[in-house]
Coordinates of C-alpha atoms and ligand atoms in Angstrom, one line a residue:
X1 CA -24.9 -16.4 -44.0
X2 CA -22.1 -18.1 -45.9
X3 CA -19.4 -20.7 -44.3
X4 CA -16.8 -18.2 -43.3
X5 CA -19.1 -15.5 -41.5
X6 CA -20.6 -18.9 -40.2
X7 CA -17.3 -20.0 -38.3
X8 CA -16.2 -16.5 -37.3
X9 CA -19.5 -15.9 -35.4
X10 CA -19.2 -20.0 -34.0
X11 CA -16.0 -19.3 -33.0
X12 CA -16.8 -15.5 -31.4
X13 CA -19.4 -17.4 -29.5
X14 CA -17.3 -19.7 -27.8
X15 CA -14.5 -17.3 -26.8
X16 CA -17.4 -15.1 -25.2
X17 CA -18.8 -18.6 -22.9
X18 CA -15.0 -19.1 -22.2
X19 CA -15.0 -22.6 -24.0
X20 CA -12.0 -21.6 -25.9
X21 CA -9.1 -19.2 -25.1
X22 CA -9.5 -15.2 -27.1
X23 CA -5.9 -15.1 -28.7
X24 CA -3.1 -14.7 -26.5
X25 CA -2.0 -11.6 -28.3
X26 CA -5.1 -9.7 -27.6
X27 CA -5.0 -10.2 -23.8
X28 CA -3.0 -8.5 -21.0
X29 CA -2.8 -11.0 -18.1
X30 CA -2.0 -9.9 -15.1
X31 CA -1.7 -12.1 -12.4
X32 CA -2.5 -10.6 -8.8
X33 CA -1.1 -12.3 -5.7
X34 CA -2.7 -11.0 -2.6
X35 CA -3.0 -11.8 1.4
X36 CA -7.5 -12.0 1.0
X37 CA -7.1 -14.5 4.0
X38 CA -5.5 -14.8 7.6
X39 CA -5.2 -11.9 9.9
X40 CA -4.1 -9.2 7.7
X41 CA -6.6 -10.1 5.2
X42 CA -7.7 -6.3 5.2
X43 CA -4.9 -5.1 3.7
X44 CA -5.7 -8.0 0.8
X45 CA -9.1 -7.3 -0.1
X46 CA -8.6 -3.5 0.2
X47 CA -6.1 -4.0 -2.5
X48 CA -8.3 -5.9 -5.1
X49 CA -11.6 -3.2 -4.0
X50 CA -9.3 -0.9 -5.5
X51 CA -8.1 -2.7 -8.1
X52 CA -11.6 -3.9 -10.0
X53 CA -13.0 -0.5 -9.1
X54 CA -10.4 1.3 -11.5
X55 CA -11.4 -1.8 -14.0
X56 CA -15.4 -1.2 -13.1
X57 CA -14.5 2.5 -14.1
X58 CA -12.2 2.2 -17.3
X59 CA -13.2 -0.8 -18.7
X60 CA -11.5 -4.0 -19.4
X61 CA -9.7 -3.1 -22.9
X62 CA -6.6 -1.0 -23.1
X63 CA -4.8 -0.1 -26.4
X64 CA -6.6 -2.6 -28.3
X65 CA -6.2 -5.1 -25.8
X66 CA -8.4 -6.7 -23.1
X67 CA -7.2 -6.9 -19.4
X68 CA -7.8 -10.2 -17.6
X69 CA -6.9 -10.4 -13.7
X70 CA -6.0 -13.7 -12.6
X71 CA -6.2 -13.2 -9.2
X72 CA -5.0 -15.6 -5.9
X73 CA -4.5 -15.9 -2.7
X74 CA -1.0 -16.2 -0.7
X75 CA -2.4 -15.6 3.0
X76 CA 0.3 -13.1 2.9
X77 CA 3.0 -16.2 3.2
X78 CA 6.2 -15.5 0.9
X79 CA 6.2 -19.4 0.0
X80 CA 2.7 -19.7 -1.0
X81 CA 3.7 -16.3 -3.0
X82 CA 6.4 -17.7 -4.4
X83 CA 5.0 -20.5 -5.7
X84 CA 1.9 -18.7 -7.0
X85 CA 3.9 -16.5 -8.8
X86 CA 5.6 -19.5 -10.5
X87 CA 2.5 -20.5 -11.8
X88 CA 1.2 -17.2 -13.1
X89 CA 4.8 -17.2 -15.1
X90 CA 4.8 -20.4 -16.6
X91 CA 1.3 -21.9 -16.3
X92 CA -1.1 -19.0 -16.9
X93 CA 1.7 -17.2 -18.7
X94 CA 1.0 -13.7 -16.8
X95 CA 2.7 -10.3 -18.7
X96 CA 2.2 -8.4 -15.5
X97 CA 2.6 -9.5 -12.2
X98 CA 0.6 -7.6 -9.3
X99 CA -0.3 -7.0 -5.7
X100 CA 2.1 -8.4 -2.8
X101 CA 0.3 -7.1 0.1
X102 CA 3.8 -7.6 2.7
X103 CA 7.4 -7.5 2.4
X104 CA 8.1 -11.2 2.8
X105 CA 5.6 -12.0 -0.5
X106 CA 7.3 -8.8 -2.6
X107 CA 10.6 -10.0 -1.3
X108 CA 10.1 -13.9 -2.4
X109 CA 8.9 -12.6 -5.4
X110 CA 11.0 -10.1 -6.4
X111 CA 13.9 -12.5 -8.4
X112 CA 11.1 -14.3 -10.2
X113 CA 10.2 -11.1 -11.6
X114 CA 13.8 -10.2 -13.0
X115 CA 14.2 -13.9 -14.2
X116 CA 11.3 -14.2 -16.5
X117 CA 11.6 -10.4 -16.8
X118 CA 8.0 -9.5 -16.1
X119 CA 7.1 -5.9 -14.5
X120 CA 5.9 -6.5 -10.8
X121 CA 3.5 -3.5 -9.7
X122 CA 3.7 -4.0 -5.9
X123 CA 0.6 -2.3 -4.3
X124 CA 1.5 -2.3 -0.7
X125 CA 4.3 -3.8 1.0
X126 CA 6.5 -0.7 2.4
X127 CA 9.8 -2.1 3.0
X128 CA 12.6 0.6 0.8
X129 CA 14.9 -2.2 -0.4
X130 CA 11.9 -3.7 -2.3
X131 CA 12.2 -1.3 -5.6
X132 CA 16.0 -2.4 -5.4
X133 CA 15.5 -6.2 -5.8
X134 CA 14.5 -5.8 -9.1
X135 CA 14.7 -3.6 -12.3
X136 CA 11.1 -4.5 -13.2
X137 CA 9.2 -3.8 -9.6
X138 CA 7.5 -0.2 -9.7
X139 CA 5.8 0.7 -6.4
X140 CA 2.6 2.4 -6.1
X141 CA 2.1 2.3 -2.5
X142 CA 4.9 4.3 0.3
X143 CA 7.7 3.2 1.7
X144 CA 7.9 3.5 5.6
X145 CA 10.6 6.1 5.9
X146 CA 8.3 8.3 3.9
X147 CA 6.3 9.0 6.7
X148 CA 8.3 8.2 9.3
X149 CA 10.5 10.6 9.1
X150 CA 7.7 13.3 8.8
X151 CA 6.2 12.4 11.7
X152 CA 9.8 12.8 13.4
X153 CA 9.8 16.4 12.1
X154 CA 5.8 16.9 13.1
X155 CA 6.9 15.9 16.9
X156 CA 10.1 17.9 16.9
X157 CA 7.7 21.0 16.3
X158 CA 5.3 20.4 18.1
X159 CA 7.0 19.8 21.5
X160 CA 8.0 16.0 21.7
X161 CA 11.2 15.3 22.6
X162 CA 11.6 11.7 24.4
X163 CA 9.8 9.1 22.5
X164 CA 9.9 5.1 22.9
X165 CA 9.4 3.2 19.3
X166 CA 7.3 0.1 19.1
X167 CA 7.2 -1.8 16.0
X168 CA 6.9 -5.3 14.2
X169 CA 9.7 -7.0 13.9
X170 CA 10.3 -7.2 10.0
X171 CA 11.5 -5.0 7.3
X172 CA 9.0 -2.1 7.4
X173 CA 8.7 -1.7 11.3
X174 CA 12.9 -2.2 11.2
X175 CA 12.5 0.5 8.6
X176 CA 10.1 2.6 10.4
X177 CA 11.8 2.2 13.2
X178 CA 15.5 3.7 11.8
X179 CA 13.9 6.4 9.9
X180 CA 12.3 8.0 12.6
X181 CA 15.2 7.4 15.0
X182 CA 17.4 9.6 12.3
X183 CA 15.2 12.2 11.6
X184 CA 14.2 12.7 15.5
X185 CA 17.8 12.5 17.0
X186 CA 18.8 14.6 14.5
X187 CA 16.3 17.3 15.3
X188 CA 17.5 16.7 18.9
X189 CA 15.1 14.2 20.3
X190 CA 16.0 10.7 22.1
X191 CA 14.4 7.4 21.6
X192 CA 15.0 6.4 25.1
X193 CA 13.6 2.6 24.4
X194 CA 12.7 0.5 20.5
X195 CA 10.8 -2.0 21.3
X196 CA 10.3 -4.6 18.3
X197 CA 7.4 -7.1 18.9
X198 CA 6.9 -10.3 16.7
X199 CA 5.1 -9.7 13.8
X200 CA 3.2 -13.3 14.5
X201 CA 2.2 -12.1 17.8
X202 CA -0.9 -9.9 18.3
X203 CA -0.2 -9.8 21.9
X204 CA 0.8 -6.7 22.3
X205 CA 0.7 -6.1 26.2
X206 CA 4.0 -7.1 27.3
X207 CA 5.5 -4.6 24.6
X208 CA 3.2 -2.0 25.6
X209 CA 4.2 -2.3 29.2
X210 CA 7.8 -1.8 28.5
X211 CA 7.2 1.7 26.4
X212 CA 4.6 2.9 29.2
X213 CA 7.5 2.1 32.1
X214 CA 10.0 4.2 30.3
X215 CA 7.3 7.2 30.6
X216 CA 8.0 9.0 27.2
X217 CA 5.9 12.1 25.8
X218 CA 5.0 9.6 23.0
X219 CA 5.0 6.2 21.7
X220 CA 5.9 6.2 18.1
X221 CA 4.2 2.9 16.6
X222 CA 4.5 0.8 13.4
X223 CA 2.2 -2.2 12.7
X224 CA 1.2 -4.0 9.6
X225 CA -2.5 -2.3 9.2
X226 CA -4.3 -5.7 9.6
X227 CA -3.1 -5.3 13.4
X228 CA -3.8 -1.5 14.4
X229 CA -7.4 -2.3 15.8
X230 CA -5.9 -4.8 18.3
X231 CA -2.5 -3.0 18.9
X232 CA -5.2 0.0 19.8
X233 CA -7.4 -1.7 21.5
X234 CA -4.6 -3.0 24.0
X235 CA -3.1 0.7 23.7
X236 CA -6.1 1.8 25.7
X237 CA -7.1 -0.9 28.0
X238 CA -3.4 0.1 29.4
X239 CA -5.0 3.8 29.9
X240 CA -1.7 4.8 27.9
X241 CA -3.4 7.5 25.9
X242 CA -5.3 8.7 29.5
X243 CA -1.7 8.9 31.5
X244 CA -0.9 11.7 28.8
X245 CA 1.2 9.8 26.3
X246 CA 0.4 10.4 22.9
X247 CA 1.0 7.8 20.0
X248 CA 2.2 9.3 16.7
X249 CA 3.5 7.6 13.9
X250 CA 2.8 6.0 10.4
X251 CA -1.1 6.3 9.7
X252 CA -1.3 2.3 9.2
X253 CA -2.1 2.6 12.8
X254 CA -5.1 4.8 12.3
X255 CA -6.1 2.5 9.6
X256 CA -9.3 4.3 8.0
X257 CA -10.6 0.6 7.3
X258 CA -10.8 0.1 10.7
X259 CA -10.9 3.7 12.4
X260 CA -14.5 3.4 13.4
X261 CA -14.2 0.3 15.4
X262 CA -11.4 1.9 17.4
X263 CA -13.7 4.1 20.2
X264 CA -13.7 7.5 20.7
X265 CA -10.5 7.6 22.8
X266 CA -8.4 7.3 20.0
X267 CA -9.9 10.9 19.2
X268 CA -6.7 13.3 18.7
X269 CA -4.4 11.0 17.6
X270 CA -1.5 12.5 15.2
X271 CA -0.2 10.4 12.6
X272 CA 1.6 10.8 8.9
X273 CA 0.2 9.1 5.7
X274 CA 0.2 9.2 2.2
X275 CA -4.1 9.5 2.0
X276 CA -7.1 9.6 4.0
X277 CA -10.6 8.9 3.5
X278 CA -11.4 12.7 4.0
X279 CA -8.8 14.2 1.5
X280 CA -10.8 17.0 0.9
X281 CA -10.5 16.9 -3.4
X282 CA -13.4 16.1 -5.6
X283 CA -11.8 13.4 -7.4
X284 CA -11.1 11.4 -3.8
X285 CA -14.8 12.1 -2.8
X286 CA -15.8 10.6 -6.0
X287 CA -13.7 7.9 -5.1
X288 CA -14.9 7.1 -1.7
X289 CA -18.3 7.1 -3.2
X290 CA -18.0 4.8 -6.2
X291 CA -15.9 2.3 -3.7
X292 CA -18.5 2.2 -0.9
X293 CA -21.3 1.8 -3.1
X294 CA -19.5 -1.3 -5.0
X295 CA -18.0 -2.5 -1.6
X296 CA -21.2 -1.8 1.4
X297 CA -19.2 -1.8 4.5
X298 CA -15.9 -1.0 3.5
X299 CA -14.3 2.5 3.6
X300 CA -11.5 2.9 0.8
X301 CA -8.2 3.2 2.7
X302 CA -4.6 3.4 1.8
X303 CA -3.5 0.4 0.3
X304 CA -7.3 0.7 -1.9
X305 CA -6.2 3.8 -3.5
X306 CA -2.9 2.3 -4.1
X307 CA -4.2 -1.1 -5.7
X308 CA -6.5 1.6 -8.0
X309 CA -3.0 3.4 -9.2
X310 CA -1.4 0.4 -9.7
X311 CA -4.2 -0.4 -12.8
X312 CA -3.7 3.1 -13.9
X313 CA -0.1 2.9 -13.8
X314 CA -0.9 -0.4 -15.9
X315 CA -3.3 1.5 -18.2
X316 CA -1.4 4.0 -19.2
X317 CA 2.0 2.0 -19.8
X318 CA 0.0 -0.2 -22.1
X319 CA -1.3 3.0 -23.7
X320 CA 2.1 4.7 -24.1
X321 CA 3.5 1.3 -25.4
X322 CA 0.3 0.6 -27.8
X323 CA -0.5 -2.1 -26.2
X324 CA 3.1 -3.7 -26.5
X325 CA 3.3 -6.1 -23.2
X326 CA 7.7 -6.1 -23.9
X327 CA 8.5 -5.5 -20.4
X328 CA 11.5 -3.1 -20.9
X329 CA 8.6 -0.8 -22.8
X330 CA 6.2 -1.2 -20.1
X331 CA 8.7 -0.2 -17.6
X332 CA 10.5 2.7 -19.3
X333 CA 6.5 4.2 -19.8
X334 CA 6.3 3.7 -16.1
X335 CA 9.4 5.5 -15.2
X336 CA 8.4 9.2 -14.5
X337 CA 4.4 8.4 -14.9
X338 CA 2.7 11.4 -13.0
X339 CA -0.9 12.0 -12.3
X340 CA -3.7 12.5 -10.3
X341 CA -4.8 9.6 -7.2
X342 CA -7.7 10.2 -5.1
X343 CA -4.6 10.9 -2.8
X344 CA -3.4 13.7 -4.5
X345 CA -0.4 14.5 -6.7
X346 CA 1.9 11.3 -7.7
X347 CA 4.2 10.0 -9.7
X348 CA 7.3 7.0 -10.3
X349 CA 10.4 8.4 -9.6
X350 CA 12.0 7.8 -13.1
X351 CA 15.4 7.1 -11.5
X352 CA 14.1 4.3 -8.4
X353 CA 10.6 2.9 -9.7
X354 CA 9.5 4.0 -6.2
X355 CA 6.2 6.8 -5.9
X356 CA 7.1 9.9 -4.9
X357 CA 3.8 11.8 -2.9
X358 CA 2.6 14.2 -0.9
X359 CA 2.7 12.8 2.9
X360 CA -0.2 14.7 4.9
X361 CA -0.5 15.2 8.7
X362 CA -3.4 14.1 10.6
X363 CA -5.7 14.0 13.5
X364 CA -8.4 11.7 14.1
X365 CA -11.8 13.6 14.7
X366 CA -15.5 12.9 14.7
X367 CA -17.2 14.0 11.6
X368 CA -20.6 13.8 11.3
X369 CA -20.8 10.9 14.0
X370 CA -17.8 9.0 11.9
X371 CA -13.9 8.9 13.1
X372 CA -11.6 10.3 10.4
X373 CA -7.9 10.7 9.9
X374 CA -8.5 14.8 8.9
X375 CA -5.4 16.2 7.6
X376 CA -4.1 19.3 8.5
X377 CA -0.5 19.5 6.5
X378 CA 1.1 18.5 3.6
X379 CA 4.8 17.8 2.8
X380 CA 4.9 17.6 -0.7
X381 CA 6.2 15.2 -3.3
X382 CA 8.3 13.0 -0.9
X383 CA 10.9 10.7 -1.7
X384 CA 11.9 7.7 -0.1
X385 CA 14.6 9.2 2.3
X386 CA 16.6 5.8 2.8
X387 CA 17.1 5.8 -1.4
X388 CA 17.8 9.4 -1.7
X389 CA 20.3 9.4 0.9
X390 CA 22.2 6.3 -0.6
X391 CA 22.0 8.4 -3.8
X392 CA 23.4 11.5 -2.0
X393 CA 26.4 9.8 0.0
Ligands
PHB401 C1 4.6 -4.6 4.7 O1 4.6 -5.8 5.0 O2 5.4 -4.1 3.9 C2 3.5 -3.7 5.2 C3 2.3 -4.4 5.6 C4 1.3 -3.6 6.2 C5 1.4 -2.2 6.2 C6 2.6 -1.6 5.8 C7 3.6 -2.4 5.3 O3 0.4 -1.5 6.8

């Protein structure tokens, strides 16, 4: 072997045991803030599941170019996000930023993003205004009005005409909250009482008590998914569900991550959402199987399949850019992407960066001795209603 073919393969070596950087130019580094700890730690590590099985599936080079996560924890706290994402920038020198599992962290985040001018896939947090605090966020996840309002129409059909709302205080249970109040009085319904509870409080009772003493045909309920399996749990200790008041709502509630912990009586229970576990296509079935087998335990919900089509919404920008990380490119191959989720039909709404989807109706029923959220109606490719009535008035 002569000299040069010598220090190429020295040097190939050490890039492969990390002792020395691969060139800059032929990495993608994406750095992924998530909540993985603290109480809503689910939503977190459902996220990343999601995000390494699209990796684990498609490999780790795009366009010529190899995809590193840099991954970190922000406990779901908008300064530790903050200050994370500041590092990825200017330390670790990120071209993508990823994740934000709430709307304080995507929030904090959000003029970072436009300031180094770095496109910021946010996987979960629901909050509408998000998309708008930044020409470079895209969202792969919902927005709150989204199904919110569906289930407004659902309960207006089906009978339900006096509801009280309970939701988290902060942006997406303030969003939930005013979506469904519009749609429903609209259709001619009342929200006799909205109840907001503190989103630090898991204590749920004294909130609870309120809605059950008003006596409505339903409680219509918004909390962060990391909370449903206590809000629940303390739903029917109060023997809400057994004094014939139903609980609709978002299907962050019904939480397929945590479904099966919640007891049979939440049997029945109606809510709106953008995917189930039991979306009957073959490509969500495939889905479900490849993530349980690479996560035992864990059932792939909502914010999992939206951490997955955040990396493909990655993927194929860099692919329709060849592999050019200039943000403005990245975005504008973003804008208008549509494809195929384990959820169904998607795409980015060229004109807000937000998804538009198909939000399904569903019951929770026992399926071969498992609780599901089965659907059993589809509204298709929904907008965000707050953005398309701003763009309407
Ligand atoms: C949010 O903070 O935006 C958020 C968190 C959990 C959810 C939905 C939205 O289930």
């Amino acid at each position: 072997m002569n000299r040069r073919n010598w220090l190429v393969l020295a040097a190939t070596a050490l890039i492969a045991v990390g002792a020395v950087p691969a060139l800059a130019q032929d990495t993608v580094k994406i750095g992924v803030t998530l909540g993985l700890t603290g109480p809503l730690q689910i939503i977190g590590t459902e996220a990343l599941a999601g995000m390494r099985l699209y990796m684990a599936e498609h490999g780790d080079t795009v366009a010529g170019k190899k995809i590193e996560l840099i991954v970190r924890d922000d406990g779901a706290v908008a300064e530790n996000a903050k200050r994370i994402a500041q590092e990825l920038i200017v330390r670790d020198k990120v071209n993508i930023l990823a994740g934000f599992t709430v709307t304080p962290t995507a929030l904090a985040v959000a003029p970072l993003a436009t300031e180094a001018k770095i496109p910021m896939v946010v996987v979960n947090a629901g909050t509408s205004i998000i998309t708008e605090r930044s020409p470079y966020i895209v969202r792969t996840s919902f927005t709150l009005p989204q199904s919110s309002a569906v289930i407004a129409e659902w309960a207006l059909k089906n009978g339900i005409k006096k509801v009280v709302s309970v939701v988290s205080d902060y942006g997406p249970g303030i969003d939930a909250e005013t979506s469904f109040k519009e749609a429903f009085t609209k259709g001619g319904g009342e929200v006799i009482e909205a109840v907001r509870a503190p989103l630090a409080s898991p204590d749920f009772a004294p909130f609870l008590q309120r809605a059950r003493d008003a006596n409505p045909q339903a409680v219509f309920v918004f909390v962060p998914s990391g909370q449903a399996a206590t809000f629940v749990k303390q739903f029917i200790e109060r023997g809400i569900e057994k004094s014939g008041i139903k609980l609709i709502g978002p299907g962050d509630v019904t939480d397929d991550a945590q479904l099966n912990g919640m007891g049979d009586q939440i049997i029945g229970t109606v809510t709106a959402h953008l995917y189930s576990t039991y979306h009957p296509s073959a490509m969500n079935k495939k889905f479900v199987a490849a993530f349980e087998k690479a996560n035992p335990g864990l059932r792939p919900n909502f914010t999992a399949v939206s951490g997955y089509d955040g990396m493909h919404l990655i993927y194929e920008a860099l692919k329709k850019t060849g592999g050019d990380t200039n943000s403005d490119k990245l975005i504008a191959a973003m804008k208008g992407m549509a494809w195929e989720s384990p959820r169904g039909p998607i795409s980015i709404d060229p004109e807000t960066r937000d998804i538009i989807q198909n939000i399904y109706i569903r019951r929770v029923e026992k399926k071969d001795g498992e609780l599901y959220n089965v659907e059993f109606d589809t509204f298709e490719a929904v907008k965000d209603p707050v953005k398309a009535k701003k763009k309407g008035s």
